[in-house]
Short mmCIF file of N, CA and C in Angstrom, two decimals:
data_model
loop_
_atom_site.label_atom_id
_atom_site.label_comp_id
_atom_site.label_asym_id
_atom_site.label_seq_id
_atom_site.Cartn_x
_atom_site.Cartn_y
_atom_site.Cartn_z
N UNK A 267 95.22 187.55 62.92
CA UNK A 267 95.03 188.20 61.65
C UNK A 267 93.53 188.35 61.42
N UNK A 268 93.06 189.55 61.21
CA UNK A 268 91.64 189.77 60.95
C UNK A 268 91.37 189.62 59.47
N UNK A 269 90.42 188.76 59.15
CA UNK A 269 90.04 188.53 57.77
C UNK A 269 88.57 188.87 57.65
N UNK A 270 88.21 189.59 56.62
CA UNK A 270 86.82 189.94 56.41
C UNK A 270 86.05 188.69 56.01
N UNK A 271 84.93 188.41 56.65
CA UNK A 271 84.16 187.23 56.29
C UNK A 271 83.72 187.28 54.84
N UNK A 272 83.76 186.11 54.20
CA UNK A 272 83.28 186.00 52.83
C UNK A 272 81.77 186.07 52.85
N UNK A 273 81.21 186.80 51.91
CA UNK A 273 79.76 186.92 51.88
C UNK A 273 79.21 186.22 50.66
N UNK A 274 77.97 185.82 50.78
CA UNK A 274 77.22 185.23 49.68
C UNK A 274 76.91 186.37 48.71
N UNK A 275 77.31 186.21 47.46
CA UNK A 275 77.15 187.30 46.49
C UNK A 275 75.69 187.61 46.20
N UNK A 276 74.79 186.66 46.45
CA UNK A 276 73.39 186.93 46.15
C UNK A 276 72.69 187.64 47.30
N UNK A 277 73.07 187.33 48.54
CA UNK A 277 72.38 187.94 49.67
C UNK A 277 73.21 189.00 50.38
N UNK A 278 74.53 188.98 50.17
CA UNK A 278 75.40 189.94 50.84
C UNK A 278 75.68 189.58 52.29
N UNK A 279 75.22 188.42 52.74
CA UNK A 279 75.46 187.99 54.12
C UNK A 279 76.61 187.00 54.16
N UNK A 280 77.32 186.91 55.30
CA UNK A 280 78.41 185.94 55.40
C UNK A 280 77.90 184.51 55.18
N UNK A 281 78.70 183.71 54.49
CA UNK A 281 78.29 182.31 54.29
C UNK A 281 78.51 181.53 55.58
N UNK A 282 78.11 180.28 55.57
CA UNK A 282 78.16 179.45 56.79
C UNK A 282 79.58 179.33 57.35
N UNK A 283 80.55 179.13 56.46
CA UNK A 283 81.93 178.99 56.92
C UNK A 283 82.41 180.30 57.55
N UNK A 284 82.07 181.42 56.95
CA UNK A 284 82.48 182.71 57.51
C UNK A 284 81.87 182.92 58.89
N UNK A 285 80.64 182.49 59.07
CA UNK A 285 80.00 182.63 60.39
C UNK A 285 80.70 181.75 61.42
N UNK A 286 81.08 180.54 61.02
CA UNK A 286 81.80 179.64 61.93
C UNK A 286 83.16 180.24 62.28
N UNK A 287 83.85 180.79 61.28
CA UNK A 287 85.14 181.42 61.54
C UNK A 287 84.99 182.60 62.51
N UNK A 288 83.97 183.40 62.31
CA UNK A 288 83.75 184.55 63.19
C UNK A 288 83.53 184.10 64.64
N UNK A 289 82.79 183.01 64.80
CA UNK A 289 82.57 182.49 66.15
C UNK A 289 83.88 182.01 66.76
N UNK A 290 84.72 181.32 65.99
CA UNK A 290 86.01 180.86 66.51
C UNK A 290 86.94 182.03 66.80
N UNK A 291 86.90 183.05 65.96
CA UNK A 291 87.73 184.23 66.23
C UNK A 291 87.34 184.89 67.55
N UNK A 292 86.04 184.89 67.82
CA UNK A 292 85.56 185.45 69.08
C UNK A 292 86.01 184.58 70.25
N UNK A 293 85.87 183.27 70.10
CA UNK A 293 86.16 182.35 71.20
C UNK A 293 87.64 182.04 71.36
N UNK A 294 88.39 182.04 70.25
CA UNK A 294 89.81 181.70 70.30
C UNK A 294 90.60 182.70 69.44
N UNK A 295 90.64 183.96 69.84
CA UNK A 295 91.28 184.99 69.02
C UNK A 295 92.78 184.77 68.82
N UNK A 296 93.39 183.94 69.63
CA UNK A 296 94.83 183.69 69.48
C UNK A 296 95.13 182.72 68.34
N UNK A 297 94.10 182.06 67.79
CA UNK A 297 94.30 181.09 66.70
C UNK A 297 93.99 181.71 65.35
N UNK A 298 94.77 181.36 64.37
CA UNK A 298 94.50 181.76 62.98
C UNK A 298 93.54 180.75 62.37
N UNK A 299 92.31 181.15 62.18
CA UNK A 299 91.30 180.25 61.62
C UNK A 299 91.13 180.44 60.12
N UNK A 300 92.02 181.19 59.49
CA UNK A 300 91.88 181.43 58.05
C UNK A 300 91.94 180.15 57.21
N UNK A 301 92.72 179.12 57.59
CA UNK A 301 92.70 177.90 56.77
C UNK A 301 91.30 177.29 56.67
N UNK A 302 90.50 177.51 57.69
CA UNK A 302 89.14 176.99 57.68
C UNK A 302 88.33 177.55 56.52
N UNK A 303 88.69 178.74 56.07
CA UNK A 303 88.00 179.34 54.93
C UNK A 303 88.16 178.52 53.67
N UNK A 304 89.33 177.93 53.49
CA UNK A 304 89.58 177.09 52.31
C UNK A 304 89.10 175.66 52.57
N UNK A 305 89.61 175.06 53.63
CA UNK A 305 89.31 173.66 53.89
C UNK A 305 87.82 173.46 54.19
N UNK A 306 87.25 174.31 54.99
CA UNK A 306 85.83 174.20 55.31
C UNK A 306 84.96 174.30 54.07
N UNK A 307 85.27 175.25 53.21
CA UNK A 307 84.47 175.40 51.99
C UNK A 307 84.67 174.22 51.05
N UNK A 308 85.92 173.75 50.93
CA UNK A 308 86.16 172.57 50.08
C UNK A 308 85.39 171.37 50.63
N UNK A 309 85.42 171.19 51.93
CA UNK A 309 84.72 170.07 52.55
C UNK A 309 83.22 170.14 52.28
N UNK A 310 82.65 171.30 52.48
CA UNK A 310 81.21 171.47 52.23
C UNK A 310 80.89 171.30 50.76
N UNK A 311 81.71 171.88 49.90
CA UNK A 311 81.48 171.74 48.46
C UNK A 311 81.59 170.30 48.01
N UNK A 312 82.55 169.56 48.56
CA UNK A 312 82.71 168.15 48.21
C UNK A 312 81.43 167.37 48.52
N UNK A 313 80.81 167.68 49.63
CA UNK A 313 79.55 167.01 49.97
C UNK A 313 78.46 167.30 48.96
N UNK A 314 78.32 168.56 48.58
CA UNK A 314 77.31 168.92 47.58
C UNK A 314 77.61 168.26 46.24
N UNK A 315 78.86 168.30 45.81
CA UNK A 315 79.23 167.71 44.53
C UNK A 315 79.02 166.20 44.54
N UNK A 316 79.37 165.56 45.64
CA UNK A 316 79.17 164.11 45.74
C UNK A 316 77.69 163.77 45.59
N UNK A 317 76.82 164.53 46.24
CA UNK A 317 75.38 164.30 46.09
C UNK A 317 74.94 164.44 44.64
N UNK A 318 75.46 165.45 43.96
CA UNK A 318 75.11 165.67 42.55
C UNK A 318 75.59 164.51 41.67
N UNK A 319 76.78 163.97 41.96
CA UNK A 319 77.31 162.85 41.19
C UNK A 319 76.50 161.58 41.46
N UNK A 320 76.17 161.34 42.72
CA UNK A 320 75.42 160.13 43.08
C UNK A 320 74.06 160.10 42.41
N UNK A 321 73.45 161.26 42.22
CA UNK A 321 72.15 161.33 41.56
C UNK A 321 72.23 160.75 40.15
N UNK A 322 73.28 161.07 39.44
CA UNK A 322 73.44 160.54 38.08
C UNK A 322 73.72 159.04 38.11
N UNK A 323 74.59 158.59 39.02
CA UNK A 323 74.87 157.15 39.12
C UNK A 323 73.58 156.39 39.38
N UNK A 324 72.79 156.88 40.32
CA UNK A 324 71.54 156.21 40.69
C UNK A 324 70.57 156.14 39.52
N UNK A 325 70.57 157.16 38.69
CA UNK A 325 69.70 157.17 37.52
C UNK A 325 70.01 155.99 36.61
N UNK A 326 71.22 155.49 36.69
CA UNK A 326 71.64 154.35 35.88
C UNK A 326 71.70 153.06 36.70
N UNK A 327 71.12 153.08 37.88
CA UNK A 327 71.07 151.90 38.72
C UNK A 327 72.41 151.52 39.32
N UNK A 328 73.27 152.50 39.52
CA UNK A 328 74.62 152.25 40.02
C UNK A 328 74.90 153.06 41.27
N UNK A 329 75.74 152.51 42.12
CA UNK A 329 76.32 153.26 43.21
C UNK A 329 77.66 153.79 42.75
N UNK A 330 78.28 154.60 43.58
CA UNK A 330 79.58 155.17 43.21
C UNK A 330 80.63 154.08 42.95
N UNK A 331 80.65 153.06 43.79
CA UNK A 331 81.63 151.98 43.63
C UNK A 331 81.43 151.21 42.35
N UNK A 332 80.18 150.91 42.03
CA UNK A 332 79.90 150.17 40.79
C UNK A 332 80.26 151.01 39.57
N UNK A 333 79.92 152.29 39.62
CA UNK A 333 80.28 153.18 38.52
C UNK A 333 81.80 153.18 38.32
N UNK A 334 82.53 153.26 39.43
CA UNK A 334 83.98 153.31 39.39
C UNK A 334 84.56 152.05 38.74
N UNK A 335 84.05 150.88 39.11
CA UNK A 335 84.54 149.62 38.52
C UNK A 335 84.23 149.57 37.03
N UNK A 336 83.00 149.88 36.66
CA UNK A 336 82.63 149.84 35.24
C UNK A 336 83.46 150.82 34.43
N UNK A 337 83.66 152.02 34.97
CA UNK A 337 84.44 153.03 34.26
C UNK A 337 85.90 152.59 34.12
N UNK A 338 86.44 151.96 35.15
CA UNK A 338 87.83 151.48 35.10
C UNK A 338 87.98 150.40 34.03
N UNK A 339 87.02 149.50 33.95
CA UNK A 339 87.07 148.46 32.92
C UNK A 339 86.91 149.07 31.52
N UNK A 340 86.02 150.03 31.39
CA UNK A 340 85.79 150.65 30.06
C UNK A 340 87.02 151.42 29.61
N UNK A 341 87.71 152.10 30.53
CA UNK A 341 88.92 152.85 30.19
C UNK A 341 90.06 151.93 29.77
N UNK A 342 89.98 150.66 30.15
CA UNK A 342 91.05 149.71 29.82
C UNK A 342 91.08 149.44 28.32
N UNK A 343 90.02 149.73 27.61
CA UNK A 343 89.94 149.44 26.19
C UNK A 343 89.54 147.99 25.96
N UNK A 344 89.11 147.71 24.73
CA UNK A 344 88.66 146.36 24.40
C UNK A 344 89.80 145.39 24.70
N UNK A 345 89.51 144.26 25.28
CA UNK A 345 88.20 143.65 25.58
C UNK A 345 87.61 144.04 26.94
N UNK A 346 87.98 145.19 27.49
CA UNK A 346 87.38 145.75 28.70
C UNK A 346 87.51 144.79 29.90
N UNK A 347 88.73 144.42 30.19
CA UNK A 347 88.95 143.48 31.30
C UNK A 347 90.21 143.86 32.06
N UNK A 348 90.20 143.48 33.33
CA UNK A 348 91.36 143.65 34.21
C UNK A 348 91.29 142.56 35.27
N UNK A 349 92.44 142.28 35.84
CA UNK A 349 92.49 141.37 36.99
C UNK A 349 91.90 142.10 38.20
N UNK A 350 91.29 141.36 39.12
CA UNK A 350 90.70 142.02 40.30
C UNK A 350 91.70 142.88 41.07
N UNK A 351 92.95 142.44 41.18
CA UNK A 351 93.96 143.25 41.87
C UNK A 351 94.23 144.56 41.17
N UNK A 352 94.24 144.53 39.83
CA UNK A 352 94.42 145.77 39.05
C UNK A 352 93.24 146.71 39.28
N UNK A 353 92.05 146.15 39.31
CA UNK A 353 90.87 146.99 39.58
C UNK A 353 90.99 147.67 40.93
N UNK A 354 91.44 146.92 41.93
CA UNK A 354 91.59 147.49 43.27
C UNK A 354 92.62 148.62 43.24
N UNK A 355 93.72 148.44 42.52
CA UNK A 355 94.74 149.49 42.42
C UNK A 355 94.20 150.73 41.73
N UNK A 356 93.47 150.54 40.64
CA UNK A 356 92.97 151.67 39.86
C UNK A 356 91.85 152.42 40.56
N UNK A 357 91.17 151.76 41.48
CA UNK A 357 90.06 152.41 42.17
C UNK A 357 90.40 152.73 43.62
N UNK A 358 91.57 152.33 44.08
CA UNK A 358 92.06 152.64 45.42
C UNK A 358 91.15 152.12 46.52
N UNK A 359 90.66 150.88 46.36
CA UNK A 359 89.93 150.21 47.43
C UNK A 359 90.63 148.90 47.74
N UNK A 360 90.28 148.31 48.85
CA UNK A 360 90.88 147.03 49.22
C UNK A 360 90.35 145.93 48.30
N UNK A 361 91.09 144.84 48.23
CA UNK A 361 90.64 143.72 47.40
C UNK A 361 89.33 143.15 47.94
N UNK A 362 89.13 143.19 49.26
CA UNK A 362 87.87 142.72 49.83
C UNK A 362 86.69 143.56 49.38
N UNK A 363 86.86 144.87 49.40
CA UNK A 363 85.80 145.77 48.93
C UNK A 363 85.56 145.56 47.44
N UNK A 364 86.64 145.32 46.69
CA UNK A 364 86.50 145.10 45.26
C UNK A 364 85.70 143.83 45.00
N UNK A 365 85.95 142.78 45.77
CA UNK A 365 85.21 141.52 45.59
C UNK A 365 83.72 141.76 45.75
N UNK A 366 83.33 142.54 46.74
CA UNK A 366 81.91 142.84 46.95
C UNK A 366 81.32 143.61 45.77
N UNK A 367 82.07 144.58 45.27
CA UNK A 367 81.59 145.35 44.12
C UNK A 367 81.42 144.44 42.90
N UNK A 368 82.42 143.61 42.67
CA UNK A 368 82.35 142.70 41.52
C UNK A 368 81.17 141.75 41.66
N UNK A 369 80.97 141.21 42.86
CA UNK A 369 79.83 140.30 43.09
C UNK A 369 78.52 140.97 42.71
N UNK A 370 78.34 142.23 43.11
CA UNK A 370 77.10 142.95 42.78
C UNK A 370 76.97 143.15 41.27
N UNK A 371 78.07 143.47 40.62
CA UNK A 371 78.03 143.70 39.17
C UNK A 371 77.81 142.41 38.40
N UNK A 372 78.37 141.29 38.88
CA UNK A 372 78.11 139.98 38.26
C UNK A 372 76.63 139.65 38.39
N UNK A 373 76.07 139.84 39.58
CA UNK A 373 74.65 139.55 39.81
C UNK A 373 73.75 140.40 38.91
N UNK A 374 74.20 141.61 38.59
CA UNK A 374 73.42 142.50 37.72
C UNK A 374 73.67 142.22 36.24
N UNK A 375 74.59 141.31 35.93
CA UNK A 375 74.87 140.98 34.54
C UNK A 375 75.71 142.01 33.81
N UNK A 376 76.42 142.86 34.56
CA UNK A 376 77.21 143.92 33.94
C UNK A 376 78.68 143.55 33.77
N UNK A 377 79.17 142.60 34.55
CA UNK A 377 80.53 142.08 34.39
C UNK A 377 80.49 140.56 34.54
N UNK A 378 81.56 139.94 34.11
CA UNK A 378 81.70 138.50 34.30
C UNK A 378 83.12 138.20 34.72
N UNK A 379 83.26 137.13 35.48
CA UNK A 379 84.59 136.64 35.84
C UNK A 379 84.93 135.55 34.84
N UNK A 380 86.20 135.54 34.39
CA UNK A 380 86.62 134.48 33.48
C UNK A 380 88.11 134.24 33.63
N UNK A 381 88.52 133.09 33.16
CA UNK A 381 89.93 132.73 33.21
C UNK A 381 90.67 133.52 32.14
N UNK A 382 91.88 133.95 32.47
CA UNK A 382 92.72 134.66 31.49
C UNK A 382 93.19 133.66 30.46
N UNK A 383 93.31 134.11 29.23
CA UNK A 383 93.84 133.24 28.19
C UNK A 383 95.33 133.07 28.40
N UNK A 384 95.83 131.90 28.05
CA UNK A 384 97.25 131.62 28.24
C UNK A 384 97.52 131.27 29.69
N UNK A 385 98.72 130.93 29.98
CA UNK A 385 99.08 130.57 31.35
C UNK A 385 98.47 129.23 31.74
N UNK A 386 98.32 129.03 33.03
CA UNK A 386 97.80 127.75 33.51
C UNK A 386 96.32 127.80 33.86
N UNK A 387 95.65 128.89 33.54
CA UNK A 387 94.21 128.98 33.77
C UNK A 387 93.82 129.42 35.16
N UNK A 388 94.78 129.66 36.03
CA UNK A 388 94.45 130.09 37.40
C UNK A 388 94.20 131.59 37.50
N UNK A 389 94.78 132.36 36.58
CA UNK A 389 94.60 133.81 36.64
C UNK A 389 93.19 134.16 36.18
N UNK A 390 92.52 134.97 37.01
CA UNK A 390 91.14 135.35 36.73
C UNK A 390 91.08 136.81 36.28
N UNK A 391 90.11 137.09 35.44
CA UNK A 391 89.87 138.45 34.97
C UNK A 391 88.42 138.81 35.20
N UNK A 392 88.17 140.12 35.29
CA UNK A 392 86.82 140.65 35.35
C UNK A 392 86.64 141.44 34.06
N UNK A 393 85.55 141.17 33.35
CA UNK A 393 85.33 141.83 32.06
C UNK A 393 83.91 142.37 31.98
N UNK A 394 83.78 143.47 31.27
CA UNK A 394 82.45 144.02 31.01
C UNK A 394 81.69 143.08 30.08
N UNK A 395 80.41 142.92 30.35
CA UNK A 395 79.52 142.23 29.42
C UNK A 395 79.02 143.28 28.43
N UNK A 396 78.38 142.86 27.34
CA UNK A 396 77.78 143.87 26.45
C UNK A 396 76.81 144.80 27.18
N UNK A 397 76.05 144.25 28.13
CA UNK A 397 75.14 145.11 28.91
C UNK A 397 75.94 146.08 29.77
N UNK A 398 77.09 145.64 30.27
CA UNK A 398 77.95 146.52 31.07
C UNK A 398 78.52 147.65 30.25
N UNK A 399 78.95 147.35 29.02
CA UNK A 399 79.47 148.40 28.13
C UNK A 399 78.37 149.42 27.86
N UNK A 400 77.18 148.92 27.55
CA UNK A 400 76.06 149.82 27.27
C UNK A 400 75.73 150.70 28.48
N UNK A 401 75.72 150.10 29.67
CA UNK A 401 75.37 150.83 30.89
C UNK A 401 76.41 151.91 31.20
N UNK A 402 77.70 151.55 31.14
CA UNK A 402 78.72 152.54 31.50
C UNK A 402 78.82 153.62 30.44
N UNK A 403 78.63 153.28 29.18
CA UNK A 403 78.67 154.33 28.15
C UNK A 403 77.56 155.35 28.38
N UNK A 404 76.36 154.88 28.68
CA UNK A 404 75.25 155.81 28.94
C UNK A 404 75.50 156.60 30.23
N UNK A 405 75.94 155.90 31.28
CA UNK A 405 76.17 156.57 32.56
C UNK A 405 77.30 157.60 32.45
N UNK A 406 78.37 157.24 31.74
CA UNK A 406 79.49 158.17 31.63
C UNK A 406 79.12 159.39 30.80
N UNK A 407 78.32 159.22 29.77
CA UNK A 407 77.85 160.36 28.98
C UNK A 407 77.08 161.32 29.88
N UNK A 408 76.16 160.79 30.68
CA UNK A 408 75.40 161.64 31.60
C UNK A 408 76.29 162.24 32.69
N UNK A 409 77.26 161.46 33.15
CA UNK A 409 78.20 161.93 34.17
C UNK A 409 78.99 163.15 33.67
N UNK A 410 79.47 163.08 32.44
CA UNK A 410 80.23 164.21 31.89
C UNK A 410 79.35 165.43 31.69
N UNK A 411 78.11 165.22 31.26
CA UNK A 411 77.19 166.36 31.12
C UNK A 411 76.92 166.98 32.48
N UNK A 412 76.79 166.15 33.51
CA UNK A 412 76.56 166.64 34.86
C UNK A 412 77.76 167.42 35.37
N UNK A 413 78.97 166.88 35.16
CA UNK A 413 80.17 167.60 35.59
C UNK A 413 80.31 168.93 34.85
N UNK A 414 79.97 168.95 33.57
CA UNK A 414 80.01 170.19 32.81
C UNK A 414 79.05 171.20 33.44
N UNK A 415 77.84 170.75 33.77
CA UNK A 415 76.84 171.63 34.40
C UNK A 415 77.38 172.19 35.71
N UNK A 416 78.06 171.34 36.47
CA UNK A 416 78.57 171.77 37.77
C UNK A 416 79.71 172.78 37.64
N UNK A 417 80.68 172.51 36.77
CA UNK A 417 81.81 173.44 36.66
C UNK A 417 81.43 174.71 35.90
N UNK A 418 80.39 174.64 35.10
CA UNK A 418 79.98 175.84 34.37
C UNK A 418 79.36 176.90 35.28
N UNK A 419 79.24 176.61 36.57
CA UNK A 419 78.84 177.63 37.53
C UNK A 419 79.99 178.62 37.74
N UNK A 420 81.18 178.24 37.29
CA UNK A 420 82.38 179.10 37.36
C UNK A 420 82.71 179.60 35.96
N UNK A 421 83.37 180.73 35.89
CA UNK A 421 83.83 181.22 34.59
C UNK A 421 84.93 180.29 34.07
N UNK A 422 85.19 180.34 32.78
CA UNK A 422 86.25 179.52 32.19
C UNK A 422 87.59 179.85 32.85
N UNK A 423 87.81 181.12 33.13
CA UNK A 423 89.06 181.55 33.78
C UNK A 423 89.17 180.96 35.18
N UNK A 424 88.08 180.99 35.94
CA UNK A 424 88.08 180.41 37.29
C UNK A 424 88.28 178.90 37.24
N UNK A 425 87.67 178.25 36.25
CA UNK A 425 87.85 176.80 36.11
C UNK A 425 89.32 176.45 35.91
N UNK A 426 89.98 177.16 35.00
CA UNK A 426 91.41 176.90 34.74
C UNK A 426 92.25 177.18 35.98
N UNK A 427 91.98 178.29 36.64
CA UNK A 427 92.76 178.65 37.83
C UNK A 427 92.55 177.63 38.94
N UNK A 428 91.31 177.24 39.17
CA UNK A 428 91.02 176.28 40.22
C UNK A 428 91.65 174.92 39.91
N UNK A 429 91.58 174.50 38.68
CA UNK A 429 92.19 173.22 38.30
C UNK A 429 93.69 173.25 38.57
N UNK A 430 94.34 174.35 38.25
CA UNK A 430 95.77 174.47 38.50
C UNK A 430 96.10 174.42 39.98
N UNK A 431 95.36 175.15 40.77
CA UNK A 431 95.59 175.18 42.22
C UNK A 431 95.36 173.79 42.81
N UNK A 432 94.25 173.16 42.45
CA UNK A 432 93.94 171.85 43.00
C UNK A 432 94.95 170.79 42.55
N UNK A 433 95.41 170.89 41.33
CA UNK A 433 96.43 169.95 40.83
C UNK A 433 97.70 170.05 41.66
N UNK A 434 98.14 171.26 41.90
CA UNK A 434 99.37 171.46 42.70
C UNK A 434 99.17 170.97 44.14
N UNK A 435 98.03 171.27 44.72
CA UNK A 435 97.76 170.88 46.10
C UNK A 435 97.67 169.35 46.21
N UNK A 436 96.95 168.73 45.28
CA UNK A 436 96.80 167.28 45.31
C UNK A 436 98.13 166.56 45.11
N UNK A 437 98.99 167.14 44.32
CA UNK A 437 100.32 166.56 44.08
C UNK A 437 101.08 166.37 45.38
N UNK A 438 100.87 167.25 46.33
CA UNK A 438 101.55 167.15 47.63
C UNK A 438 101.18 165.86 48.36
N UNK A 439 100.02 165.30 48.04
CA UNK A 439 99.55 164.08 48.71
C UNK A 439 99.78 162.84 47.86
N UNK A 440 99.87 162.99 46.56
CA UNK A 440 99.92 161.83 45.69
C UNK A 440 101.28 161.50 45.14
N UNK A 441 102.31 162.24 45.54
CA UNK A 441 103.65 161.91 45.04
C UNK A 441 104.46 161.26 46.12
#
């Protein structure tokens, strides 16, 4: 199937993915490389977006993992605490990786480990400190402004359409 290469609207030249597809079409004309147009662009875009997100996290002295833990605790509502296993579930990392993240956040004074009230005292919780609440509130405010800046490169109509398409596609993996 011949597909016209996508061009950069500012220069009128094929973008990097289109050039790669053209090379594969030349070398392997029996293969349909059209999926590469979607997956390749998503992959490249994800890299750019990740860099843009990391810049904001770093501005607040956080890595992506630390931001994720603080945001998960803040979303829990007051008193902003969860068991370490719950944190691992909500952030989709292993409990070992979660322990390392928590250790770094404890050392920074942004979270604390404490015994859960009630029970026999063996259940442990991780909770935001006042400094942690302040840090994540500031970081999340900047994060949302950054995401707004990023999606505003698309029209409102394109944003809605893309969100719908991505929601349906992601559902295939998450159900």
